Coordinates of C-alpha atoms in Angstrom, one line a residue:
M272 CA 66.9 72.2 77.0
D273 CA 63.1 72.9 77.1
D274 CA 60.8 72.1 74.2
D275 CA 60.6 75.7 72.9
A276 CA 64.4 76.0 72.7
L277 CA 64.7 72.6 71.2
L278 CA 62.1 73.4 68.5
T279 CA 63.9 76.6 67.7
E280 CA 67.1 74.7 67.2
Q281 CA 65.3 72.1 65.1
M282 CA 63.9 74.9 62.9
A283 CA 67.4 76.4 62.5
Y284 CA 68.7 73.0 61.4
Y285 CA 66.1 72.7 58.6
R286 CA 66.6 76.3 57.5
A287 CA 70.4 75.9 57.4
G288 CA 70.3 72.5 55.8
A289 CA 67.7 73.1 53.1
A290 CA 70.3 72.4 50.3
E291 CA 71.1 69.0 51.9
Y292 CA 67.5 68.0 52.6
D293 CA 66.9 65.9 49.5
R294 CA 70.1 63.9 49.8
P295 CA 68.6 60.9 51.6
Y296 CA 65.9 60.5 49.0
A297 CA 68.6 60.0 46.4
Q298 CA 70.6 57.6 48.6
R299 CA 68.0 55.5 50.3
E300 CA 66.0 52.8 48.5
D301 CA 63.5 52.6 51.3
L302 CA 62.5 56.3 50.8
R303 CA 62.0 55.7 47.1
E304 CA 59.7 52.8 48.0
L305 CA 57.7 55.0 50.3
L306 CA 57.4 57.7 47.7
A307 CA 55.9 55.1 45.4
A308 CA 53.6 53.8 48.1
V309 CA 51.6 57.0 48.1
D310 CA 49.7 55.7 45.1
D311 CA 48.2 53.0 47.3
L312 CA 47.2 55.2 50.2
P313 CA 43.7 56.7 50.8
I314 CA 44.6 60.2 49.6
A315 CA 41.8 62.1 48.0
G316 CA 39.9 65.4 47.8
D317 CA 41.4 68.5 49.3
V318 CA 44.7 67.6 51.0
L319 CA 46.5 69.4 53.7
E320 CA 50.2 68.5 53.8
L321 CA 52.0 69.4 57.1
A322 CA 55.8 69.9 57.1
C323 CA 56.0 69.6 53.4
G324 CA 59.8 70.3 53.3
T325 CA 61.2 70.6 49.8
G326 CA 58.1 69.1 48.3
Q327 CA 59.3 65.5 47.8
W328 CA 55.7 64.3 48.5
T329 CA 53.7 67.2 47.3
S330 CA 53.5 66.4 43.6
S331 CA 52.3 62.9 44.4
L332 CA 49.6 64.3 46.6
A333 CA 48.6 66.7 43.9
A334 CA 48.2 63.8 41.5
R335 CA 45.8 62.1 43.9
G336 CA 43.9 65.0 45.3
R337 CA 41.7 67.8 44.1
S338 CA 44.0 70.4 45.7
V339 CA 46.9 70.5 48.1
T340 CA 47.7 73.1 50.8
A341 CA 51.4 72.5 51.7
V342 CA 52.6 74.0 55.0
D343 CA 56.1 74.4 56.4
A344 CA 57.8 76.8 58.7
A345 CA 61.1 77.1 56.9
A346 CA 61.2 79.6 54.0
E347 CA 64.3 78.0 52.6
V348 CA 62.8 74.5 52.0
L349 CA 59.5 76.1 50.8
A350 CA 61.5 77.9 48.1
L351 CA 62.8 74.5 46.9
A352 CA 59.3 73.0 47.1
R353 CA 57.8 75.8 45.0
A354 CA 60.5 75.3 42.3
R355 CA 59.9 71.6 42.2
T356 CA 56.1 71.7 42.1
A357 CA 54.4 72.9 38.9
S358 CA 50.8 72.0 39.7
A359 CA 48.3 74.9 39.8
T360 CA 46.3 73.1 42.4
V361 CA 49.0 73.4 45.0
R362 CA 49.2 76.3 47.4
F363 CA 52.2 76.8 49.8
V364 CA 51.9 78.4 53.2
E365 CA 54.8 79.4 55.5
A366 CA 53.7 78.9 59.1
D367 CA 54.8 77.4 62.4
L368 CA 52.8 74.1 62.7
F369 CA 52.6 74.5 66.5
T370 CA 50.7 77.7 66.3
W371 CA 49.1 77.7 62.8
R372 CA 45.4 76.8 62.5
P373 CA 43.8 76.1 59.2
S374 CA 40.9 78.3 58.2
R375 CA 39.0 75.4 56.5
R376 CA 38.7 71.6 56.6
Y377 CA 40.3 69.0 54.4
D378 CA 39.5 65.5 53.2
T379 CA 43.0 64.3 53.9
V380 CA 45.8 65.5 56.2
F381 CA 49.2 64.1 55.3
F382 CA 52.5 64.3 57.0
A383 CA 55.8 62.5 56.3
F384 CA 58.6 62.3 58.8
W385 CA 57.1 65.0 60.9
L386 CA 55.4 63.1 63.8
S387 CA 58.9 62.1 65.1
H388 CA 59.7 65.8 65.5
V389 CA 56.8 66.6 67.7
P390 CA 57.6 66.6 71.5
P391 CA 55.6 64.0 73.4
A392 CA 54.0 66.6 75.6
R393 CA 52.6 68.3 72.5
L394 CA 51.3 65.2 70.8
P395 CA 47.7 65.5 72.1
G396 CA 47.5 69.1 71.0
F397 CA 49.0 68.2 67.6
W398 CA 46.4 65.5 67.0
N399 CA 43.6 67.8 68.1
T400 CA 44.8 70.2 65.4
V401 CA 44.8 67.4 62.8
A402 CA 41.3 66.4 63.9
S403 CA 40.0 70.0 63.6
A404 CA 41.5 70.2 60.1
L405 CA 39.6 67.1 58.8
A406 CA 36.2 67.3 57.1
P407 CA 33.6 64.7 58.1
G408 CA 34.8 61.4 56.8
G409 CA 38.3 62.6 56.4
R410 CA 41.5 60.7 57.4
A411 CA 45.0 61.4 58.5
V412 CA 47.8 59.6 56.5
F413 CA 51.3 59.7 57.9
I414 CA 54.7 58.2 57.3
D415 CA 57.8 58.2 59.6
D416 CA 60.8 56.4 60.9
G417 CA 60.3 53.1 62.8
P418 CA 62.2 52.2 66.0
A419 CA 65.1 50.6 64.0
A420 CA 66.0 54.0 62.7
A421 CA 67.4 55.0 66.1
A422 CA 70.5 53.0 65.3
E423 CA 71.3 55.5 62.5
E424 CA 70.9 58.6 64.6
E425 CA 73.2 60.3 67.2
V426 CA 70.6 59.9 70.0
L427 CA 70.9 61.9 73.2
S428 CA 69.6 60.5 76.4
G429 CA 68.6 61.8 79.8
G430 CA 66.5 64.8 78.7
P431 CA 62.7 65.1 79.2
T432 CA 62.2 65.1 75.4
P433 CA 63.8 62.6 73.1
E434 CA 66.6 64.3 71.1
A435 CA 69.1 63.6 68.5
V436 CA 72.1 65.5 67.0
R437 CA 72.2 66.3 63.3
R438 CA 75.3 67.7 61.6
L439 CA 75.5 69.6 58.3
D440 CA 78.3 69.5 55.7
D441 CA 79.8 72.7 57.2
G442 CA 80.3 70.9 60.5
S443 CA 77.6 72.8 62.4
R444 CA 75.7 70.8 65.0
Y445 CA 72.0 71.0 65.9
R446 CA 69.7 69.3 68.4
I447 CA 66.4 68.1 67.1
V448 CA 63.3 66.4 68.6
K449 CA 63.4 62.8 67.5
V450 CA 60.8 60.3 68.8
F451 CA 61.1 56.8 67.4
H452 CA 57.5 55.6 67.6
D453 CA 56.7 52.0 67.9
P454 CA 53.6 51.3 65.7
S455 CA 51.7 49.3 68.4
S456 CA 52.4 51.9 71.1
L457 CA 51.4 54.7 68.7
T458 CA 48.2 52.9 67.8
A459 CA 47.4 52.6 71.5
D460 CA 48.3 56.3 72.2
L461 CA 46.0 57.4 69.4
A462 CA 43.2 55.1 70.6
A463 CA 43.5 56.8 74.0
L464 CA 42.9 60.1 72.2
G465 CA 39.8 58.7 70.5
W466 CA 41.4 58.0 67.1
S467 CA 41.1 54.7 65.2
A468 CA 44.4 53.9 63.5
H469 CA 46.0 51.2 61.4
I470 CA 49.8 51.5 61.3
R471 CA 52.1 49.1 59.5
L472 CA 55.8 48.7 59.1
V473 CA 57.3 49.1 55.6
A474 CA 61.0 48.6 55.1
G475 CA 61.8 49.8 58.6
N476 CA 59.5 52.8 58.4
F477 CA 55.8 53.0 59.2
I478 CA 52.7 54.1 57.3
G479 CA 49.6 55.0 59.2
V480 CA 46.0 55.8 58.4
A481 CA 43.8 57.2 61.2
E482 CA 40.3 58.4 61.6
P483 CA 39.6 61.1 64.2
P484 CA 37.2 60.8 67.2
A485 CA 33.6 61.0 66.2
T486 CA 33.2 64.2 68.3
A487 CA 35.8 66.0 66.0
A488 CA 33.3 66.0 63.2

C-alpha cells in the first residue's frame, strides 16, 4: 500500500472511530499525566495545534496561550472538539495537514500523537511546514508514543512505511501509519534538518521541544 492510500485509510479510521477516540484518555494513567504536563511546557502566545482530534489538549493550550488555531482533517472529531471547548480564543479549522499551509505565523506549534502518523518519506516536508508556521523565536512542542508502545499495537512488517492495524468496536479494520520514534534517533534526524531539539521520555511516551533552523526565521 502506498502512502497516499495508507493515509486515506488512516483518515477513514479516525472519522469512523470519532466516538471511541477519547476512551484511552479515560483508561490510561500515562495519558492523564501527559495532559497535566502541558502546564510545564513552553506554550505561549498564539498557538497552532496540529491534529487536534477531539480537543483533549486544546483547552489546556488555550489556558496557556493568547489564541489557539486547532486544525484537523476529520469533521467528526472536530465536532466533538468544538463541543468540548468553550474558549472564545480558539478557532477550529478542517484541513488536510499534508496539504494545508497556514496563512500566518505562530509563537508555538503543538501536536500530540501526530508525528507517529506521518510517513517517514514525508517527515522533512512536515518539519518544513512547521518551521514556516513559526514566528521568530517560536518553538514546536510535541508529544507521542515511545518505542515501548509498539508492544501494544498490531504492527505490520515488510512494507515501505511502518504500519499498524486498528480495530473499532464494530469489528472494522483499518491500516494506519505508525512510526515508533526513538527519542535519540529523532533528535538526530531533526538536527540533520537544522532543528535543535530536546526530547525526553515520560511514562513510556516522549515530550519534545524544538527550535527551527535559523534560516526559517
